[in-house]
mmCIF file of C-alpha atoms in Angstrom:
data_model
loop_
_atom_site.group_PDB
_atom_site.id
_atom_site.type_symbol
_atom_site.label_atom_id
_atom_site.label_comp_id
_atom_site.label_asym_id
_atom_site.label_seq_id
_atom_site.Cartn_x
_atom_site.Cartn_y
_atom_site.Cartn_z
ATOM 1 C CA LEU A 74 103.184 139.121 20.977
ATOM 2 C CA GLU A 75 101.349 136.008 19.790
ATOM 3 C CA GLU A 76 98.196 137.308 20.799
ATOM 4 C CA LEU A 77 99.167 140.893 18.393
ATOM 5 C CA VAL A 78 99.873 138.420 15.938
ATOM 6 C CA ALA A 79 96.776 136.563 16.177
ATOM 7 C CA GLN A 80 94.706 139.454 16.676
ATOM 8 C CA ARG A 81 95.890 140.864 13.203
ATOM 9 C CA VAL A 82 96.283 137.831 11.519
ATOM 10 C CA ASN A 83 93.613 135.829 12.365
ATOM 11 C CA LEU A 84 90.398 138.551 13.454
ATOM 12 C CA ARG A 85 92.376 141.346 10.901
ATOM 13 C CA LYS A 86 92.431 143.930 12.785
ATOM 14 C CA PRO A 87 93.842 147.264 11.633
ATOM 15 C CA LEU A 88 97.895 147.255 12.978
ATOM 16 C CA GLN A 89 96.436 151.103 14.456
ATOM 17 C CA TYR A 90 93.846 149.922 16.379
ATOM 18 C CA ILE A 91 96.405 147.093 17.466
ATOM 19 C CA LEU A 92 99.236 149.680 18.373
ATOM 20 C CA GLY A 93 96.781 151.681 20.253
ATOM 21 C CA THR A 94 97.964 155.236 18.342
ATOM 22 C CA GLN A 95 98.659 156.951 14.817
ATOM 23 C CA PRO A 96 100.399 160.194 14.410
ATOM 24 C CA PHE A 97 98.447 162.569 12.479
ATOM 25 C CA GLY A 98 100.257 166.021 12.128
ATOM 26 C CA GLU A 99 102.542 166.797 15.204
ATOM 27 C CA LEU A 100 100.045 164.617 17.194
ATOM 28 C CA ASP A 101 100.031 160.742 18.914
ATOM 29 C CA ILE A 102 96.513 160.436 18.132
ATOM 30 C CA ILE A 103 94.647 157.345 20.068
ATOM 31 C CA THR A 104 92.815 154.432 17.800
ATOM 32 C CA ARG A 105 90.096 152.819 19.291
ATOM 33 C CA PRO A 106 87.768 150.486 17.943
ATOM 34 C CA PRO A 107 85.135 151.378 15.693
ATOM 35 C CA VAL A 108 85.725 154.836 14.710
ATOM 36 C CA LEU A 109 87.715 156.182 11.990
ATOM 37 C CA ILE A 110 91.377 155.655 11.954
ATOM 38 C CA PRO A 111 92.540 159.182 11.126
ATOM 39 C CA ARG A 112 94.317 158.634 7.254
ATOM 40 C CA TRP A 113 97.459 160.303 5.682
ATOM 41 C CA GLU A 114 94.910 161.171 2.887
ATOM 42 C CA THR A 115 93.178 163.479 5.226
ATOM 43 C CA GLU A 116 96.017 164.358 6.858
ATOM 44 C CA GLU A 117 98.109 166.014 3.993
ATOM 45 C CA TRP A 118 94.713 168.009 3.338
ATOM 46 C CA THR A 119 94.821 169.472 7.201
ATOM 47 C CA LEU A 120 98.564 169.897 6.922
ATOM 48 C CA LYS A 121 97.567 172.317 3.767
ATOM 49 C CA ILE A 122 95.421 174.130 5.480
ATOM 50 C CA VAL A 123 97.145 174.939 9.078
ATOM 51 C CA ASP A 124 100.789 176.010 6.558
ATOM 52 C CA ASN A 125 98.164 178.868 4.797
ATOM 53 C CA LEU A 126 95.830 179.777 8.022
ATOM 54 C CA ASN A 127 99.453 180.241 9.650
ATOM 55 C CA ALA A 128 100.117 182.770 7.018
ATOM 56 C CA ASN A 129 97.396 184.519 7.442
ATOM 57 C CA ILE A 130 96.155 183.960 10.896
ATOM 58 C CA ASN A 131 97.668 186.431 13.154
ATOM 59 C CA LYS A 132 96.381 189.467 10.355
ATOM 60 C CA PHE A 133 93.000 187.907 10.095
ATOM 61 C CA LYS A 134 93.075 188.478 14.132
ATOM 62 C CA ALA A 135 94.262 191.981 14.176
ATOM 63 C CA GLN A 136 91.682 192.784 11.265
ATOM 64 C CA TYR A 137 88.663 191.582 13.106
ATOM 65 C CA GLN A 138 89.940 191.801 17.185
ATOM 66 C CA ARG A 139 88.587 188.162 17.202
ATOM 67 C CA LYS A 140 89.749 184.429 16.850
ATOM 68 C CA PHE A 141 89.183 182.469 13.948
ATOM 69 C CA ARG A 142 86.935 180.292 13.539
ATOM 70 C CA ILE A 143 87.027 176.703 13.048
ATOM 71 C CA LEU A 144 84.049 173.745 12.096
ATOM 72 C CA ASP A 145 85.542 170.554 11.736
ATOM 73 C CA VAL A 146 81.958 168.293 11.378
ATOM 74 C CA CYS A 147 82.186 164.561 11.517
ATOM 75 C CA SER A 148 85.361 164.826 14.010
ATOM 76 C CA GLY A 149 85.358 161.522 14.999
ATOM 77 C CA SER A 150 88.640 160.862 16.409
ATOM 78 C CA GLY A 151 89.303 164.872 16.493
ATOM 79 C CA CYS A 152 92.366 164.122 15.219
ATOM 80 C CA ILE A 153 91.997 167.316 12.487
ATOM 81 C CA ALA A 154 89.823 169.454 15.106
ATOM 82 C CA LEU A 155 93.293 168.597 17.710
ATOM 83 C CA THR A 156 96.103 169.577 15.222
ATOM 84 C CA PHE A 157 94.117 173.090 13.892
ATOM 85 C CA ALA A 158 94.192 173.709 17.426
ATOM 86 C CA ALA A 159 97.996 172.877 18.214
ATOM 87 C CA MET A 160 99.962 173.817 15.270
ATOM 88 C CA LEU A 161 97.886 178.027 14.734
ATOM 89 C CA PRO A 162 99.429 180.054 16.408
ATOM 90 C CA ARG A 163 98.554 180.567 20.599
ATOM 91 C CA ASP A 164 94.760 182.492 20.957
ATOM 92 C CA THR A 165 94.576 182.910 16.970
ATOM 93 C CA CYS A 166 90.840 180.039 16.804
ATOM 94 C CA GLU A 167 89.102 178.350 18.416
ATOM 95 C CA VAL A 168 87.670 175.118 17.183
ATOM 96 C CA VAL A 169 84.713 173.396 17.764
ATOM 97 C CA GLY A 170 84.276 169.726 15.999
ATOM 98 C CA LEU A 171 81.141 167.480 15.994
ATOM 99 C CA ASP A 172 80.202 164.233 15.761
ATOM 100 C CA ASN A 173 76.830 162.424 15.999
ATOM 101 C CA ALA A 174 78.770 159.153 17.676
ATOM 102 C CA GLN A 175 78.788 158.836 21.323
ATOM 103 C CA HIS A 176 81.996 156.909 20.631
ATOM 104 C CA ALA A 177 83.656 159.311 18.346
ATOM 105 C CA ILE A 178 83.134 161.660 21.053
ATOM 106 C CA SER A 179 83.978 160.338 23.842
ATOM 107 C CA LEU A 180 87.352 159.355 22.067
ATOM 108 C CA SER A 181 87.857 162.950 20.639
ATOM 109 C CA GLN A 182 87.689 164.250 24.722
ATOM 110 C CA LEU A 183 90.528 161.233 25.663
ATOM 111 C CA ASN A 184 92.464 162.862 23.060
ATOM 112 C CA LYS A 185 91.988 166.051 23.524
ATOM 113 C CA GLY A 186 93.053 165.443 27.428
ATOM 114 C CA LEU A 187 96.006 163.417 26.826
ATOM 115 C CA LEU A 188 97.277 165.896 24.838
ATOM 116 C CA SER A 189 96.365 168.906 26.384
ATOM 117 C CA GLU A 190 99.714 170.421 26.728
ATOM 118 C CA LYS A 191 100.173 170.450 23.192
ATOM 119 C CA LEU A 192 97.556 172.345 22.518
ATOM 120 C CA SER A 193 97.617 176.658 22.000
ATOM 121 C CA ASN A 194 93.765 176.910 21.061
ATOM 122 C CA PRO A 195 90.912 176.064 22.888
ATOM 123 C CA VAL A 196 88.894 173.605 20.873
ATOM 124 C CA LYS A 197 85.310 171.481 22.312
ATOM 125 C CA PHE A 198 83.306 168.880 21.378
ATOM 126 C CA GLN A 199 80.274 168.281 21.313
ATOM 127 C CA LEU A 200 77.251 165.160 19.621
ATOM 128 C CA MET A 201 75.610 166.733 16.842
ATOM 129 C CA ASP A 202 73.559 165.528 13.877
ATOM 130 C CA ILE A 203 73.980 167.618 11.267
ATOM 131 C CA LEU A 204 71.840 166.462 9.576
ATOM 132 C CA ASP A 205 69.215 167.191 12.482
ATOM 133 C CA ASP A 206 67.915 170.388 11.520
ATOM 134 C CA SER A 207 66.628 171.094 15.760
ATOM 135 C CA THR A 208 70.822 171.039 16.076
ATOM 136 C CA LEU A 209 71.063 174.129 14.246
ATOM 137 C CA THR A 210 70.995 176.800 16.324
ATOM 138 C CA LYS A 211 73.684 175.137 19.003
ATOM 139 C CA VAL A 212 76.058 174.882 16.478
ATOM 140 C CA VAL A 213 76.182 178.703 15.551
ATOM 141 C CA GLN A 214 74.911 179.696 19.217
ATOM 142 C CA ASP A 215 78.649 181.587 19.898
ATOM 143 C CA GLY A 216 78.883 182.317 16.489
ATOM 144 C CA ALA A 217 79.772 181.888 13.062
ATOM 145 C CA TYR A 218 82.550 179.984 11.573
ATOM 146 C CA ASP A 219 85.512 181.159 9.214
ATOM 147 C CA LEU A 220 86.793 178.231 8.098
ATOM 148 C CA ILE A 221 84.137 174.237 8.015
ATOM 149 C CA VAL A 222 86.666 171.496 7.180
ATOM 150 C CA SER A 223 85.150 167.042 7.066
ATOM 151 C CA ASN A 224 86.059 163.986 6.123
ATOM 152 C CA PRO A 225 82.227 163.128 5.914
ATOM 153 C CA PRO A 226 81.488 159.402 5.041
ATOM 154 C CA TYR A 227 81.524 159.479 1.494
ATOM 155 C CA ILE A 228 81.495 155.880 0.512
ATOM 156 C CA THR A 229 78.344 154.439 -1.806
ATOM 157 C CA ARG A 230 77.256 151.118 -0.613
ATOM 158 C CA ASP A 231 78.256 149.258 -3.564
ATOM 159 C CA GLU A 232 81.317 150.454 -2.940
ATOM 160 C CA TYR A 233 81.382 149.670 0.503
ATOM 161 C CA ARG A 234 81.096 145.467 -0.413
ATOM 162 C CA THR A 235 84.109 145.827 -1.352
ATOM 163 C CA LEU A 236 86.185 146.831 0.822
ATOM 164 C CA SER A 237 88.665 144.968 2.834
ATOM 165 C CA PRO A 238 87.715 143.590 6.055
ATOM 166 C CA GLU A 239 90.172 145.507 8.763
ATOM 167 C CA VAL A 240 87.799 148.224 7.474
ATOM 168 C CA LYS A 241 84.346 145.930 7.154
ATOM 169 C CA LEU A 242 84.494 143.992 10.160
ATOM 170 C CA TRP A 243 86.530 146.978 12.743
ATOM 171 C CA GLU A 244 85.290 150.557 11.546
ATOM 172 C CA ASP A 245 81.914 152.103 11.911
ATOM 173 C CA PRO A 246 80.158 151.862 8.476
ATOM 174 C CA ASN A 247 78.378 155.323 9.611
ATOM 175 C CA ALA A 248 81.558 156.863 9.517
ATOM 176 C CA LEU A 249 82.199 155.346 5.623
ATOM 177 C CA VAL A 250 79.087 155.296 3.886
ATOM 178 C CA ALA A 251 76.427 157.701 3.041
ATOM 179 C CA ASP A 252 73.002 157.761 0.327
ATOM 180 C CA ASP A 253 73.350 159.799 -2.506
ATOM 181 C CA ASP A 254 76.189 158.956 -4.327
ATOM 182 C CA GLY A 255 78.301 159.115 -0.536
ATOM 183 C CA MET A 256 77.347 163.044 -1.656
ATOM 184 C CA LEU A 257 74.768 163.191 1.239
ATOM 185 C CA PHE A 258 76.745 164.805 3.937
ATOM 186 C CA HIS A 259 78.746 167.601 0.925
ATOM 187 C CA LYS A 260 75.124 168.747 -0.045
ATOM 188 C CA ARG A 261 73.967 169.320 3.529
ATOM 189 C CA LEU A 262 77.081 171.236 4.816
ATOM 190 C CA ALA A 263 76.892 173.402 1.690
ATOM 191 C CA SER A 264 73.241 174.047 1.953
ATOM 192 C CA LEU A 265 73.931 174.823 5.028
ATOM 193 C CA SER A 266 76.906 177.522 4.445
ATOM 194 C CA SER A 267 74.674 180.489 4.677
ATOM 195 C CA GLN A 268 73.740 179.459 8.126
ATOM 196 C CA LEU A 269 76.874 178.511 9.076
ATOM 197 C CA SER A 270 79.587 180.285 7.216
ATOM 198 C CA THR A 271 80.688 184.268 7.563
ATOM 199 C CA LYS A 272 82.177 184.217 4.982
ATOM 200 C CA ILE A 273 84.958 186.239 5.096
ATOM 201 C CA LYS A 274 87.536 186.153 2.745
ATOM 202 C CA VAL A 275 91.077 185.002 3.515
ATOM 203 C CA PRO A 276 93.773 184.160 1.402
ATOM 204 C CA SER A 277 94.722 180.666 0.435
ATOM 205 C CA ILE A 278 91.544 179.719 3.057
ATOM 206 C CA PRO A 279 88.356 178.195 1.658
ATOM 207 C CA ARG A 280 85.061 178.711 3.200
ATOM 208 C CA LEU A 281 83.697 175.115 3.149
ATOM 209 C CA ALA A 282 86.243 172.133 2.325
ATOM 210 C CA MET A 283 85.244 168.478 3.040
ATOM 211 C CA GLU A 284 86.962 165.191 1.959
ATOM 212 C CA ILE A 285 85.533 162.741 -1.304
ATOM 213 C CA GLY A 286 85.959 159.344 -2.168
ATOM 214 C CA GLY A 287 87.404 160.531 -6.198
ATOM 215 C CA LYS A 288 86.812 161.995 -9.400
ATOM 216 C CA HIS A 289 83.462 160.795 -9.818
ATOM 217 C CA GLN A 290 81.950 162.852 -7.198
ATOM 218 C CA VAL A 291 83.461 166.258 -8.132
ATOM 219 C CA GLU A 292 81.242 167.034 -11.228
ATOM 220 C CA PRO A 293 78.353 166.993 -9.272
ATOM 221 C CA MET A 294 79.543 168.676 -5.880
ATOM 222 C CA VAL A 295 81.127 171.655 -8.498
ATOM 223 C CA ALA A 296 77.745 172.501 -9.376
ATOM 224 C CA PHE A 297 75.798 172.075 -6.178
ATOM 225 C CA LEU A 298 78.285 173.938 -4.853
ATOM 226 C CA LYS A 299 78.375 177.250 -7.344
ATOM 227 C CA ALA A 300 73.898 176.601 -7.480
ATOM 228 C CA HIS A 301 74.282 177.294 -3.218
ATOM 229 C CA HIS A 302 76.396 180.693 -4.391
ATOM 230 C CA PHE A 303 80.119 179.319 -3.777
ATOM 231 C CA GLU A 304 82.298 181.476 -6.565
ATOM 232 C CA SER A 305 85.153 179.245 -6.440
ATOM 233 C CA VAL A 306 85.867 175.772 -6.443
ATOM 234 C CA GLN A 307 88.511 173.975 -6.350
ATOM 235 C CA VAL A 308 89.453 169.991 -6.649
ATOM 236 C CA TRP A 309 92.955 169.292 -4.695
ATOM 237 C CA ALA A 310 94.512 165.730 -5.805
ATOM 238 C CA ASP A 311 96.162 163.641 -3.003
ATOM 239 C CA LEU A 312 100.078 162.462 -3.212
ATOM 240 C CA ALA A 313 98.994 159.759 -5.036
ATOM 241 C CA GLY A 314 97.101 161.864 -7.735
ATOM 242 C CA ARG A 315 93.358 161.324 -6.935
ATOM 243 C CA ASP A 316 90.952 163.888 -6.017
ATOM 244 C CA ARG A 317 90.421 164.395 -2.326
ATOM 245 C CA VAL A 318 89.034 167.385 -1.612
ATOM 246 C CA ILE A 319 86.146 169.926 -2.482
ATOM 247 C CA ALA A 320 87.321 173.817 -1.522
ATOM 248 C CA ALA A 321 84.731 176.343 -1.735
ATOM 249 C CA GLN A 322 85.178 180.030 -0.901
#
């Protein structure tokens, strides 16, 4: 116990890394540094989409005679992708998680294995950099996606300097910080949507949902998405009242 207290107090190690797990939806996700610790804000919007999909996904499968395809970009520990695979009705979806860090892919594969009995749908994780044009054909080799979700890096370099030691000393900065005022990955996904998305409209489900860092990113991202042919763009606030997700259809 003294050693654990020392890790927390002296080394500023996050409690989730000390305990080794973090609840997310109905799952207990294994946490290991430097892979990003799942946050409640991410869990909140993931479960919102799960609830809306549960109301529509059987109708989708009956209408299109195939499973609903979900792409999770910057999948990290696998918490989002695994939650979809576990909480949606059996054999209604296929989930693919992409990350550009091998330590993240390794952890997501570990979580997948440990949670295999709770998964109702297939999920796979692939090492891939969405910023690399040469990977795009691999991303859609099995078909385009009905829903693209992402909790990408969205913190600016200036913001990063103000973060707590628990974050800066332990979590991968590449999973947190992005250029272009924190919107590099968001704009990349929006610009690739014509290649990645099936463009099928499902009630209450965006084609693209991305976590953001706050109000300062809303206006430029809404404008960027509308310039890339998204008809409807919504902003979802989290329970703390902070703008948290850009959802585009």
